[in-house]
Short mmCIF file of N, CA and C in Angstrom, two decimals:
data_model
loop_
_atom_site.label_atom_id
_atom_site.label_comp_id
_atom_site.label_asym_id
_atom_site.label_seq_id
_atom_site.Cartn_x
_atom_site.Cartn_y
_atom_site.Cartn_z
N MET F 1476 153.89 -192.49 326.77
CA MET F 1476 152.63 -191.92 327.20
C MET F 1476 151.49 -192.79 326.65
N ASN F 1477 150.55 -193.13 327.54
CA ASN F 1477 149.47 -194.03 327.13
C ASN F 1477 148.31 -193.26 326.47
N THR F 1478 147.36 -194.01 325.95
CA THR F 1478 146.24 -193.43 325.20
C THR F 1478 145.38 -192.52 326.07
N ALA F 1479 145.09 -192.96 327.30
CA ALA F 1479 144.25 -192.15 328.19
C ALA F 1479 144.88 -190.79 328.46
N ASN F 1480 146.18 -190.77 328.70
CA ASN F 1480 146.86 -189.50 328.96
C ASN F 1480 146.92 -188.62 327.72
N LYS F 1481 147.04 -189.23 326.55
CA LYS F 1481 147.03 -188.45 325.30
C LYS F 1481 145.66 -187.78 325.11
N ILE F 1482 144.61 -188.49 325.45
CA ILE F 1482 143.26 -187.90 325.33
C ILE F 1482 143.10 -186.75 326.31
N THR F 1483 143.63 -186.90 327.51
CA THR F 1483 143.57 -185.80 328.50
C THR F 1483 144.33 -184.59 327.98
N LEU F 1484 145.51 -184.79 327.43
CA LEU F 1484 146.29 -183.67 326.86
C LEU F 1484 145.54 -183.03 325.70
N PHE F 1485 144.86 -183.84 324.92
CA PHE F 1485 144.04 -183.32 323.81
C PHE F 1485 142.95 -182.39 324.38
N ARG F 1486 142.32 -182.80 325.49
CA ARG F 1486 141.29 -181.96 326.11
C ARG F 1486 141.89 -180.64 326.58
N VAL F 1487 143.05 -180.68 327.17
CA VAL F 1487 143.71 -179.45 327.61
C VAL F 1487 143.99 -178.54 326.41
N ALA F 1488 144.43 -179.12 325.31
CA ALA F 1488 144.72 -178.33 324.11
C ALA F 1488 143.44 -177.73 323.52
N LEU F 1489 142.30 -178.36 323.72
CA LEU F 1489 141.04 -177.84 323.19
C LEU F 1489 140.55 -176.61 323.96
N ILE F 1490 140.99 -176.42 325.18
CA ILE F 1490 140.48 -175.31 326.00
C ILE F 1490 140.77 -173.95 325.36
N PRO F 1491 142.02 -173.64 324.98
CA PRO F 1491 142.23 -172.33 324.32
C PRO F 1491 141.52 -172.24 322.98
N VAL F 1492 141.38 -173.34 322.27
CA VAL F 1492 140.64 -173.34 321.00
C VAL F 1492 139.20 -172.95 321.27
N PHE F 1493 138.60 -173.54 322.29
CA PHE F 1493 137.22 -173.22 322.68
C PHE F 1493 137.08 -171.73 323.00
N VAL F 1494 137.99 -171.21 323.82
CA VAL F 1494 137.91 -169.80 324.23
C VAL F 1494 138.07 -168.87 323.02
N ILE F 1495 139.03 -169.14 322.17
CA ILE F 1495 139.25 -168.30 320.99
C ILE F 1495 138.01 -168.30 320.10
N ILE F 1496 137.44 -169.47 319.86
CA ILE F 1496 136.24 -169.55 319.01
C ILE F 1496 135.09 -168.75 319.62
N CYS F 1497 134.97 -168.76 320.94
CA CYS F 1497 133.90 -168.01 321.61
C CYS F 1497 133.99 -166.51 321.35
N TYR F 1498 135.18 -166.02 321.07
CA TYR F 1498 135.36 -164.59 320.82
C TYR F 1498 135.22 -164.20 319.35
N LEU F 1499 135.09 -165.17 318.47
CA LEU F 1499 134.95 -164.86 317.05
C LEU F 1499 133.59 -164.21 316.79
N PRO F 1500 133.55 -163.20 315.94
CA PRO F 1500 132.31 -162.44 315.72
C PRO F 1500 131.40 -163.02 314.62
N TYR F 1501 131.51 -164.31 314.37
CA TYR F 1501 130.74 -164.92 313.31
C TYR F 1501 129.60 -165.75 313.88
N GLY F 1502 128.49 -165.82 313.17
CA GLY F 1502 127.33 -166.57 313.62
C GLY F 1502 127.62 -168.05 313.86
N TRP F 1503 128.47 -168.62 313.03
CA TRP F 1503 128.79 -170.04 313.15
C TRP F 1503 129.67 -170.33 314.36
N ALA F 1504 130.31 -169.31 314.90
CA ALA F 1504 131.26 -169.52 316.00
C ALA F 1504 130.58 -170.13 317.23
N GLN F 1505 129.34 -169.74 317.47
CA GLN F 1505 128.59 -170.28 318.61
C GLN F 1505 128.49 -171.80 318.50
N TYR F 1506 128.20 -172.30 317.29
CA TYR F 1506 128.05 -173.73 317.08
C TYR F 1506 129.40 -174.44 317.10
N ALA F 1507 130.41 -173.77 316.58
CA ALA F 1507 131.75 -174.35 316.61
C ALA F 1507 132.24 -174.46 318.06
N ALA F 1508 131.98 -173.43 318.87
CA ALA F 1508 132.37 -173.47 320.28
C ALA F 1508 131.65 -174.61 320.99
N LEU F 1509 130.37 -174.77 320.70
CA LEU F 1509 129.60 -175.87 321.28
C LEU F 1509 130.22 -177.21 320.87
N GLY F 1510 130.57 -177.35 319.59
CA GLY F 1510 131.19 -178.59 319.12
C GLY F 1510 132.49 -178.90 319.83
N VAL F 1511 133.32 -177.88 320.01
CA VAL F 1511 134.61 -178.08 320.69
C VAL F 1511 134.36 -178.44 322.16
N PHE F 1512 133.41 -177.77 322.81
CA PHE F 1512 133.11 -178.05 324.21
C PHE F 1512 132.58 -179.49 324.36
N VAL F 1513 131.68 -179.89 323.47
CA VAL F 1513 131.14 -181.26 323.52
C VAL F 1513 132.26 -182.28 323.31
N LEU F 1514 133.11 -182.03 322.33
CA LEU F 1514 134.24 -182.94 322.07
C LEU F 1514 135.14 -183.05 323.30
N ALA F 1515 135.44 -181.91 323.91
CA ALA F 1515 136.29 -181.92 325.11
C ALA F 1515 135.60 -182.65 326.26
N SER F 1516 134.30 -182.42 326.42
CA SER F 1516 133.55 -183.09 327.48
C SER F 1516 133.51 -184.60 327.27
N LEU F 1517 133.27 -185.01 326.05
CA LEU F 1517 133.23 -186.45 325.75
C LEU F 1517 134.61 -187.09 325.93
N SER F 1518 135.66 -186.32 325.65
CA SER F 1518 137.01 -186.87 325.83
C SER F 1518 137.28 -187.17 327.31
N ASP F 1519 136.60 -186.43 328.21
CA ASP F 1519 136.73 -186.71 329.64
C ASP F 1519 136.21 -188.11 329.95
N PHE F 1520 135.06 -188.45 329.41
CA PHE F 1520 134.51 -189.78 329.64
C PHE F 1520 135.37 -190.84 328.96
N ALA F 1521 135.87 -190.53 327.77
CA ALA F 1521 136.68 -191.49 327.02
C ALA F 1521 137.98 -191.81 327.74
N ASP F 1522 138.68 -190.77 328.22
CA ASP F 1522 139.97 -191.07 328.85
C ASP F 1522 139.77 -191.84 330.16
N GLY F 1523 138.70 -191.53 330.89
CA GLY F 1523 138.42 -192.28 332.12
C GLY F 1523 138.10 -193.73 331.85
N TYR F 1524 137.27 -193.96 330.84
CA TYR F 1524 136.91 -195.33 330.47
C TYR F 1524 138.15 -196.11 330.03
N ILE F 1525 138.93 -195.51 329.15
CA ILE F 1525 140.13 -196.19 328.65
C ILE F 1525 141.11 -196.47 329.78
N ALA F 1526 141.31 -195.48 330.65
CA ALA F 1526 142.25 -195.67 331.76
C ALA F 1526 141.83 -196.84 332.65
N ARG F 1527 140.53 -196.92 332.97
CA ARG F 1527 140.06 -197.99 333.84
C ARG F 1527 140.00 -199.33 333.10
N HIS F 1528 139.45 -199.33 331.91
CA HIS F 1528 139.23 -200.56 331.17
C HIS F 1528 140.52 -201.23 330.71
N TYR F 1529 141.50 -200.42 330.34
CA TYR F 1529 142.76 -200.96 329.82
C TYR F 1529 143.91 -200.81 330.81
N ASN F 1530 143.56 -200.57 332.06
CA ASN F 1530 144.56 -200.46 333.13
C ASN F 1530 145.65 -199.44 332.79
N GLN F 1531 145.22 -198.25 332.38
CA GLN F 1531 146.15 -197.18 332.02
C GLN F 1531 146.12 -196.04 333.04
N ILE F 1532 145.73 -196.34 334.26
CA ILE F 1532 145.68 -195.32 335.31
C ILE F 1532 147.11 -194.98 335.72
N THR F 1533 147.45 -193.70 335.64
CA THR F 1533 148.80 -193.24 336.01
C THR F 1533 148.70 -192.05 336.95
N ASP F 1534 149.78 -191.76 337.63
CA ASP F 1534 149.81 -190.58 338.49
C ASP F 1534 149.63 -189.31 337.66
N PHE F 1535 150.22 -189.30 336.47
CA PHE F 1535 150.07 -188.15 335.57
C PHE F 1535 148.59 -187.93 335.24
N GLY F 1536 147.89 -188.99 334.91
CA GLY F 1536 146.46 -188.90 334.61
C GLY F 1536 145.65 -188.47 335.81
N LYS F 1537 145.97 -189.01 336.98
CA LYS F 1537 145.26 -188.62 338.21
C LYS F 1537 145.46 -187.14 338.50
N PHE F 1538 146.61 -186.63 338.14
CA PHE F 1538 146.92 -185.21 338.35
C PHE F 1538 146.23 -184.33 337.31
N LEU F 1539 146.41 -184.68 336.03
CA LEU F 1539 145.98 -183.78 334.96
C LEU F 1539 144.49 -183.84 334.65
N ASP F 1540 143.88 -185.01 334.75
CA ASP F 1540 142.47 -185.15 334.37
C ASP F 1540 141.56 -184.19 335.14
N PRO F 1541 141.61 -184.14 336.47
CA PRO F 1541 140.71 -183.20 337.16
C PRO F 1541 141.04 -181.73 336.87
N ILE F 1542 142.30 -181.43 336.63
CA ILE F 1542 142.67 -180.05 336.29
C ILE F 1542 142.07 -179.68 334.93
N ALA F 1543 142.17 -180.60 333.97
CA ALA F 1543 141.60 -180.35 332.64
C ALA F 1543 140.10 -180.10 332.73
N ASP F 1544 139.41 -180.92 333.53
CA ASP F 1544 137.97 -180.75 333.70
C ASP F 1544 137.63 -179.38 334.28
N LYS F 1545 138.33 -179.01 335.32
CA LYS F 1545 138.06 -177.74 336.00
C LYS F 1545 138.38 -176.55 335.09
N LEU F 1546 139.46 -176.65 334.33
CA LEU F 1546 139.81 -175.56 333.40
C LEU F 1546 138.77 -175.41 332.30
N LEU F 1547 138.29 -176.52 331.77
CA LEU F 1547 137.29 -176.46 330.71
C LEU F 1547 136.01 -175.81 331.21
N VAL F 1548 135.50 -176.28 332.32
CA VAL F 1548 134.25 -175.76 332.88
C VAL F 1548 134.42 -174.31 333.32
N THR F 1549 135.51 -174.00 333.99
CA THR F 1549 135.74 -172.64 334.47
C THR F 1549 135.90 -171.66 333.32
N SER F 1550 136.55 -172.09 332.25
CA SER F 1550 136.71 -171.18 331.10
C SER F 1550 135.35 -170.84 330.50
N ALA F 1551 134.48 -171.82 330.37
CA ALA F 1551 133.13 -171.55 329.83
C ALA F 1551 132.36 -170.64 330.78
N MET F 1552 132.43 -170.91 332.05
CA MET F 1552 131.69 -170.10 333.02
C MET F 1552 132.23 -168.67 333.08
N CYS F 1553 133.54 -168.50 332.94
CA CYS F 1553 134.11 -167.15 332.91
C CYS F 1553 133.57 -166.37 331.70
N LEU F 1554 133.46 -167.05 330.58
CA LEU F 1554 132.90 -166.40 329.39
C LEU F 1554 131.45 -165.99 329.63
N PHE F 1555 130.68 -166.84 330.30
CA PHE F 1555 129.29 -166.49 330.60
C PHE F 1555 129.20 -165.32 331.57
N VAL F 1556 130.11 -165.25 332.53
CA VAL F 1556 130.14 -164.11 333.45
C VAL F 1556 130.45 -162.83 332.65
N GLU F 1557 131.42 -162.92 331.77
CA GLU F 1557 131.80 -161.77 330.95
C GLU F 1557 130.65 -161.30 330.07
N GLN F 1558 129.84 -162.24 329.61
CA GLN F 1558 128.70 -161.92 328.75
C GLN F 1558 127.47 -161.48 329.55
N GLY F 1559 127.56 -161.50 330.87
CA GLY F 1559 126.42 -161.13 331.70
C GLY F 1559 125.36 -162.21 331.78
N ARG F 1560 125.73 -163.45 331.47
CA ARG F 1560 124.77 -164.55 331.46
C ARG F 1560 124.86 -165.41 332.72
N MET F 1561 125.85 -165.13 333.54
CA MET F 1561 126.02 -165.85 334.80
C MET F 1561 126.55 -164.88 335.83
N PRO F 1562 125.95 -164.84 337.01
CA PRO F 1562 126.49 -163.96 338.04
C PRO F 1562 127.87 -164.46 338.50
N ALA F 1563 128.75 -163.55 338.78
CA ALA F 1563 130.10 -163.94 339.22
C ALA F 1563 130.06 -164.77 340.49
N TRP F 1564 129.08 -164.53 341.36
CA TRP F 1564 129.02 -165.27 342.62
C TRP F 1564 128.70 -166.75 342.39
N VAL F 1565 128.01 -167.10 341.29
CA VAL F 1565 127.78 -168.51 340.97
C VAL F 1565 129.11 -169.16 340.59
N LEU F 1566 129.88 -168.47 339.77
CA LEU F 1566 131.21 -168.97 339.41
C LEU F 1566 132.07 -169.09 340.66
N LEU F 1567 132.01 -168.11 341.54
CA LEU F 1567 132.78 -168.15 342.79
C LEU F 1567 132.39 -169.36 343.63
N ALA F 1568 131.10 -169.67 343.71
CA ALA F 1568 130.65 -170.83 344.47
C ALA F 1568 131.24 -172.12 343.89
N VAL F 1569 131.26 -172.21 342.57
CA VAL F 1569 131.82 -173.40 341.91
C VAL F 1569 133.32 -173.52 342.19
N VAL F 1570 134.04 -172.42 342.04
CA VAL F 1570 135.49 -172.43 342.27
C VAL F 1570 135.79 -172.71 343.74
N ALA F 1571 135.04 -172.09 344.65
CA ALA F 1571 135.25 -172.31 346.08
C ALA F 1571 135.02 -173.78 346.44
N ARG F 1572 133.99 -174.38 345.88
CA ARG F 1572 133.73 -175.80 346.14
C ARG F 1572 134.88 -176.66 345.65
N GLU F 1573 135.41 -176.35 344.48
CA GLU F 1573 136.52 -177.14 343.95
C GLU F 1573 137.76 -177.03 344.84
N PHE F 1574 138.07 -175.81 345.28
CA PHE F 1574 139.20 -175.63 346.19
C PHE F 1574 138.97 -176.37 347.50
N ALA F 1575 137.77 -176.27 348.05
CA ALA F 1575 137.46 -176.90 349.34
C ALA F 1575 137.56 -178.42 349.25
N VAL F 1576 136.97 -179.01 348.21
CA VAL F 1576 137.01 -180.46 348.06
C VAL F 1576 138.45 -180.92 347.78
N SER F 1577 139.19 -180.17 346.97
CA SER F 1577 140.59 -180.52 346.72
C SER F 1577 141.39 -180.46 348.01
N GLY F 1578 141.15 -179.45 348.82
CA GLY F 1578 141.83 -179.34 350.12
C GLY F 1578 141.49 -180.50 351.03
N LEU F 1579 140.22 -180.87 351.07
CA LEU F 1579 139.78 -182.01 351.88
C LEU F 1579 140.49 -183.28 351.43
N ARG F 1580 140.58 -183.46 350.13
CA ARG F 1580 141.26 -184.65 349.60
C ARG F 1580 142.74 -184.65 349.95
N LEU F 1581 143.37 -183.48 349.92
CA LEU F 1581 144.79 -183.41 350.29
C LEU F 1581 145.01 -183.79 351.74
N VAL F 1582 144.16 -183.30 352.62
CA VAL F 1582 144.27 -183.65 354.04
C VAL F 1582 144.03 -185.15 354.22
N ALA F 1583 143.04 -185.70 353.50
CA ALA F 1583 142.75 -187.12 353.59
C ALA F 1583 143.94 -187.96 353.14
N VAL F 1584 144.55 -187.58 352.01
CA VAL F 1584 145.71 -188.32 351.51
C VAL F 1584 146.85 -188.27 352.52
N ASP F 1585 147.03 -187.12 353.15
CA ASP F 1585 148.08 -186.97 354.17
C ASP F 1585 147.83 -187.92 355.34
N ASN F 1586 146.57 -188.29 355.55
CA ASN F 1586 146.21 -189.23 356.62
C ASN F 1586 146.06 -190.66 356.09
N GLY F 1587 146.54 -190.90 354.86
CA GLY F 1587 146.51 -192.23 354.30
C GLY F 1587 145.15 -192.68 353.80
N ARG F 1588 144.32 -191.74 353.47
CA ARG F 1588 142.96 -192.07 353.03
C ARG F 1588 142.68 -191.41 351.67
N VAL F 1589 141.96 -192.11 350.82
CA VAL F 1589 141.59 -191.58 349.52
C VAL F 1589 140.09 -191.33 349.52
N ILE F 1590 139.69 -190.15 349.11
CA ILE F 1590 138.27 -189.82 348.99
C ILE F 1590 137.90 -189.93 347.51
N ALA F 1591 137.14 -190.96 347.22
CA ALA F 1591 136.72 -191.18 345.84
C ALA F 1591 135.62 -190.20 345.46
N ALA F 1592 135.44 -190.01 344.17
CA ALA F 1592 134.36 -189.15 343.69
C ALA F 1592 133.03 -189.78 344.08
N GLY F 1593 132.16 -188.96 344.63
CA GLY F 1593 130.84 -189.43 345.04
C GLY F 1593 129.83 -189.30 343.92
N TRP F 1594 128.68 -189.93 344.11
CA TRP F 1594 127.62 -189.87 343.12
C TRP F 1594 127.19 -188.43 342.87
N SER F 1595 127.08 -187.64 343.94
CA SER F 1595 126.63 -186.25 343.77
C SER F 1595 127.63 -185.44 342.95
N GLY F 1596 128.91 -185.75 343.05
CA GLY F 1596 129.92 -185.07 342.24
C GLY F 1596 129.77 -185.40 340.77
N LYS F 1597 129.41 -186.65 340.49
CA LYS F 1597 129.19 -187.05 339.10
C LYS F 1597 127.93 -186.38 338.54
N VAL F 1598 126.89 -186.28 339.37
CA VAL F 1598 125.67 -185.59 338.96
C VAL F 1598 125.97 -184.12 338.70
N LYS F 1599 126.76 -183.51 339.59
CA LYS F 1599 127.15 -182.10 339.43
C LYS F 1599 127.89 -181.90 338.11
N THR F 1600 128.83 -182.77 337.83
CA THR F 1600 129.61 -182.65 336.59
C THR F 1600 128.72 -182.80 335.37
N ALA F 1601 127.85 -183.80 335.38
CA ALA F 1601 126.96 -184.01 334.23
C ALA F 1601 126.02 -182.82 334.04
N CYS F 1602 125.42 -182.35 335.13
CA CYS F 1602 124.51 -181.20 335.03
C CYS F 1602 125.23 -179.96 334.54
N THR F 1603 126.45 -179.76 335.02
CA THR F 1603 127.23 -178.59 334.61
C THR F 1603 127.57 -178.67 333.13
N MET F 1604 128.05 -179.82 332.68
CA MET F 1604 128.43 -179.97 331.27
C MET F 1604 127.22 -179.80 330.35
N VAL F 1605 126.10 -180.44 330.71
CA VAL F 1605 124.88 -180.31 329.88
C VAL F 1605 124.39 -178.87 329.91
N GLY F 1606 124.39 -178.26 331.09
CA GLY F 1606 123.94 -176.87 331.20
C GLY F 1606 124.77 -175.92 330.37
N ILE F 1607 126.07 -176.09 330.41
CA ILE F 1607 126.96 -175.24 329.62
C ILE F 1607 126.67 -175.45 328.12
N CYS F 1608 126.47 -176.70 327.71
CA CYS F 1608 126.14 -176.96 326.31
C CYS F 1608 124.85 -176.25 325.91
N LEU F 1609 123.84 -176.32 326.77
CA LEU F 1609 122.58 -175.63 326.47
C LEU F 1609 122.77 -174.12 326.36
N MET F 1610 123.58 -173.56 327.26
CA MET F 1610 123.83 -172.11 327.22
C MET F 1610 124.62 -171.73 325.97
N LEU F 1611 125.52 -172.62 325.53
CA LEU F 1611 126.26 -172.34 324.30
C LEU F 1611 125.35 -172.41 323.08
N LEU F 1612 124.36 -173.29 323.13
CA LEU F 1612 123.46 -173.49 322.00
C LEU F 1612 122.37 -172.42 321.92
N LEU F 1613 121.80 -172.08 323.06
CA LEU F 1613 120.66 -171.17 323.09
C LEU F 1613 120.95 -169.96 323.97
N ARG F 1614 120.50 -168.82 323.54
CA ARG F 1614 120.65 -167.60 324.35
C ARG F 1614 119.26 -167.15 324.79
N MET F 1615 118.90 -167.62 325.99
CA MET F 1615 117.59 -167.28 326.54
C MET F 1615 117.75 -167.00 328.03
N ASP F 1616 117.21 -165.88 328.47
CA ASP F 1616 117.35 -165.49 329.87
C ASP F 1616 116.82 -166.57 330.82
N ALA F 1617 115.66 -167.14 330.49
CA ALA F 1617 115.06 -168.16 331.36
C ALA F 1617 115.95 -169.40 331.44
N LEU F 1618 116.53 -169.79 330.31
CA LEU F 1618 117.44 -170.94 330.29
C LEU F 1618 118.68 -170.64 331.12
N ASP F 1619 119.26 -169.46 330.94
CA ASP F 1619 120.45 -169.08 331.72
C ASP F 1619 120.16 -169.16 333.21
N LEU F 1620 119.01 -168.63 333.61
CA LEU F 1620 118.63 -168.65 335.03
C LEU F 1620 118.49 -170.08 335.53
N ALA F 1621 117.83 -170.92 334.76
CA ALA F 1621 117.63 -172.32 335.16
C ALA F 1621 118.97 -173.06 335.26
N VAL F 1622 119.83 -172.89 334.27
CA VAL F 1622 121.13 -173.56 334.28
C VAL F 1622 121.97 -173.07 335.46
N ASN F 1623 121.98 -171.77 335.69
CA ASN F 1623 122.72 -171.23 336.83
C ASN F 1623 122.21 -171.85 338.13
N ALA F 1624 120.90 -171.96 338.27
CA ALA F 1624 120.31 -172.53 339.49
C ALA F 1624 120.71 -174.00 339.65
N VAL F 1625 120.63 -174.76 338.57
CA VAL F 1625 120.99 -176.19 338.64
C VAL F 1625 122.47 -176.35 338.98
N ILE F 1626 123.32 -175.56 338.34
CA ILE F 1626 124.76 -175.64 338.63
C ILE F 1626 125.02 -175.28 340.09
N LEU F 1627 124.38 -174.22 340.57
CA LEU F 1627 124.58 -173.80 341.96
C LEU F 1627 124.10 -174.87 342.94
N VAL F 1628 122.90 -175.38 342.74
CA VAL F 1628 122.34 -176.38 343.66
C VAL F 1628 123.17 -177.65 343.67
N THR F 1629 123.54 -178.16 342.49
CA THR F 1629 124.33 -179.40 342.46
C THR F 1629 125.73 -179.19 343.00
N THR F 1630 126.28 -178.00 342.81
CA THR F 1630 127.61 -177.69 343.35
C THR F 1630 127.58 -177.67 344.87
N VAL F 1631 126.61 -176.97 345.44
CA VAL F 1631 126.51 -176.89 346.90
C VAL F 1631 126.19 -178.27 347.48
N TRP F 1632 125.24 -178.98 346.87
CA TRP F 1632 124.85 -180.30 347.35
C TRP F 1632 126.05 -181.25 347.37
N SER F 1633 126.79 -181.31 346.28
CA SER F 1633 127.92 -182.24 346.24
C SER F 1633 129.03 -181.81 347.18
N GLY F 1634 129.26 -180.50 347.30
CA GLY F 1634 130.28 -180.03 348.23
C GLY F 1634 129.93 -180.36 349.68
N VAL F 1635 128.68 -180.13 350.06
CA VAL F 1635 128.23 -180.47 351.42
C VAL F 1635 128.36 -181.96 351.65
N GLU F 1636 127.95 -182.76 350.65
CA GLU F 1636 128.04 -184.22 350.81
C GLU F 1636 129.47 -184.68 351.06
N TYR F 1637 130.43 -184.14 350.33
CA TYR F 1637 131.83 -184.51 350.56
C TYR F 1637 132.24 -184.25 352.00
N PHE F 1638 131.85 -183.10 352.53
CA PHE F 1638 132.27 -182.74 353.88
C PHE F 1638 131.50 -183.50 354.95
N VAL F 1639 130.22 -183.77 354.72
CA VAL F 1639 129.43 -184.54 355.70
C VAL F 1639 129.96 -185.97 355.78
N LYS F 1640 130.18 -186.59 354.62
CA LYS F 1640 130.64 -187.98 354.60
C LYS F 1640 132.08 -188.14 355.10
N ASN F 1641 132.85 -187.07 355.03
CA ASN F 1641 134.27 -187.17 355.37
C ASN F 1641 134.67 -186.19 356.46
N HIS F 1642 133.73 -185.82 357.31
CA HIS F 1642 133.99 -184.81 358.35
C HIS F 1642 135.12 -185.22 359.30
N ASP F 1643 135.29 -186.53 359.49
CA ASP F 1643 136.32 -187.01 360.42
C ASP F 1643 137.74 -186.72 359.92
N VAL F 1644 137.88 -186.45 358.61
CA VAL F 1644 139.20 -186.12 358.05
C VAL F 1644 139.73 -184.81 358.64
N LEU F 1645 138.81 -183.92 358.96
CA LEU F 1645 139.20 -182.59 359.47
C LEU F 1645 139.12 -182.54 361.00
N ASN F 1646 139.68 -183.54 361.63
CA ASN F 1646 139.69 -183.60 363.10
C ASN F 1646 140.52 -182.46 363.64
N PRO F 1647 139.90 -181.52 364.39
CA PRO F 1647 140.66 -180.36 364.89
C PRO F 1647 141.71 -180.73 365.95
N GLU F 1648 141.66 -181.96 366.45
CA GLU F 1648 142.63 -182.41 367.46
C GLU F 1648 143.95 -182.85 366.85
N LYS F 1649 143.97 -183.05 365.54
CA LYS F 1649 145.20 -183.52 364.88
C LYS F 1649 146.05 -182.36 364.44
#
């Protein structure tokens, strides 16, 4: 197993640690959860850089890396929904977009085409990660509303962009 894949597995292992810390009733737990989330988020950039820079791209990494990212973000957003800090429909929009884009990519691969991550998807990921960090750090209604809005807008924007740029993949005649 290469270094990039070990870092991805480390990120997966951090997800239950993050969730457990979020439920601890201590004042410091909020900061510890933020630290774990930041570490997991940074590991996403690290494993991608290492995989590309040192030619460690594997099918295992291609499979597990996006799942790890989605699990990390979804776990944080589920906690915010449970705390009443995020409407469930915002989380549903994020999950629906992920399923839709994953489905589009599966159809594309079946047709011998790879849909690479677009710029808007990278912006969505960065905005989501930063927004979640801010929500973990600060508990303010106005901040929650702003972060929810940014996550929703970037999620919809990137999802629409994937489908507009790749609409030919879903040819109803095939």
